[in-house]
Amino acid sequence: MKSISSSVCLCALLCVAAGCRGARVDLIPLNATEVVHIAHQTTIPADSAAWRVMMRRGKRDIVFTVLTETHKNDGLRVAGLSDLGNTLFLADIAPDGHVTVLSNKTGVSGKRLENSFVRDAIVPFVYISPENAHAYKTEDGRIVRQASTASGRSHAHVYGVSDGMVQEYWRLHGRRRVYRATCVTPGAWFQEGYEVYDSARRYSAVYRPLRMEP
Amino acid sequence: MLERSHFLNSFICSLACLFISLIWAAPVCDAFSDNAGAAWDAPQTQEFLQELEACHRDTTVMAASFRQQKKLKMLREPLSAQGYICFAAPGRLRFEIVQPFQSVLLYRDESISRFEKEDGQWKSLDTRTVRVMSLVMEQIAQWMQGKFEDSQVFEISVTQDTGQEPVLHLTPSHERFREVIAGIDLMIGPPPERPIQRIAVREPDGDSTEIMFTQTWRGITLPDALFQSPEVSPEKAIAAEKAEP
């Protein structure tokens, strides 16, 4: 009986661990023609953006507003606000992607804040340079531009087959996709918003752009 | 994800501002100055608080529309929102943002519920804020009776510029609260109503939130459904009440 229970526990742990590691993605190298095709795809980020965020972790919902602005040094600034106006967090992101948490009243650690609330908010601003990236194809034929990050991991943009628009943003640990942000309408990140799923931290979030009245 | 203790502090302080605004809210008046005026002494302050209590202890039902503007030191663009606050004693509350997103917080029968409009449908949220409400409601009960003097949460002072109405300053007594909110300034209108015309919430890092009341309704009857369902619109409920003969 003891060995059966242990096996069940082990299986459960392995299942959980596999989920946390994220889905495996098999990327197929592209030929030169296809590389040229995506090399001209660029996204022009907005100067600023305001998002209504609905985050779900387990059964719990967390709802807040995020403001993101570009700055003179090409960096970004991100602020999270509660409905009643309190500043939940402030962060500064350098052009090289380094995040400095300036204020954190969320109760989570600065590292966790950086890797969830802050990194989610800057997804539409991420630029992957063609010079430093490798191009691949997914099994369903979409094109992927993947580059290494400062942390030694990698990230990628996924482009649609027919329109060449950016459909998704991934973070990868080796061949495992641990983070996926999907644009509601390919290419229209700032106009239509996006959905996030982080398999490592096990949360999902929906980012809807706020349209301000004049 | 947000730890309860930190979020609770933030939530309570926010609700504190909200409920203060609820008790005395009045349309904004541009005559007020932002400058800090001369500080009143303790007897004068006490007398003023007694006057406020006398003015507002009979308020049992009210609604107000507001404009809220959040300014952050490190960002160029402020965030503006519009909404409604509705209250009916004992302990029924509705806080609603209508622009640029739609969210509703309902408090009734010692339970709180939150809703967010998504794709045209109201979605109920599990935000687990129920436990903090008893603390908040205890504070509200005191404020509803105008009992600022006995506040365990805020230290109170009053300043006044020459020719201007007084400004009530609430400073959180507890250090943990001051980490979230440095102070709340309430711009008080003239007697006999002594309404609050504008609220400024100052945060320690220089950020601020300003709440300006665009319209206030008192002495009305609000339908119970307003405090039960996000579907009922405050605007329509108030319009229906005014249309009653």
Tab-separated table of N, CA and C in Angstrom, chain B residues 5 14 58 73 102 122 133 187 193 205-207 231 235:
chain	number	residue	atom	x	y	z
B	5	SER	N	-1.755	41.173	3.805
B	5	SER	CA	-1.439	42.224	4.773
B	5	SER	C	-1.150	43.561	4.103
B	14	SER	N	-7.565	53.248	1.123
B	14	SER	CA	-8.323	53.707	-0.038
B	14	SER	C	-9.785	53.853	0.325
B	58	ASP	N	-27.102	63.477	10.381
B	58	ASP	CA	-28.398	62.981	9.913
B	58	ASP	C	-28.366	62.418	8.494
B	73	LYS	N	4.430	60.943	-10.312
B	73	LYS	CA	5.618	61.782	-10.526
B	73	LYS	C	6.436	61.315	-11.716
B	102	GLN	N	-15.262	49.619	-16.594
B	102	GLN	CA	-16.468	49.505	-15.776
B	102	GLN	C	-16.256	48.458	-14.698
B	122	TRP	N	-21.305	41.491	-17.045
B	122	TRP	CA	-20.698	41.647	-15.726
B	122	TRP	C	-20.139	40.309	-15.253
B	133	MET	N	-13.473	44.096	5.500
B	133	MET	CA	-14.612	45.005	5.525
B	133	MET	C	-15.128	45.320	6.931
B	187	MET	N	-10.973	69.428	1.330
B	187	MET	CA	-11.327	70.831	1.188
B	187	MET	C	-12.807	70.974	1.546
B	193	GLU	N	-23.911	73.729	5.223
B	193	GLU	CA	-23.768	72.310	4.840
B	193	GLU	C	-22.395	71.753	5.178
B	205	ASP	N	5.659	58.892	-1.946
B	205	ASP	CA	6.632	59.131	-3.019
B	205	ASP	C	6.260	60.313	-3.913
B	206	GLY	N	5.227	61.082	-3.530
B	206	GLY	CA	4.876	62.272	-4.300
B	206	GLY	C	3.720	62.068	-5.255
B	207	ASP	N	3.259	60.837	-5.428
B	207	ASP	CA	2.082	60.610	-6.272
B	207	ASP	C	0.850	61.131	-5.540
B	231	GLU	N	-25.953	45.355	-12.361
B	231	GLU	CA	-26.782	45.676	-13.527
B	231	GLU	C	-27.551	46.987	-13.362
B	235	GLU	N	-27.046	56.120	-12.278
B	235	GLU	CA	-27.579	57.245	-13.050
B	235	GLU	C	-29.086	57.077	-13.263
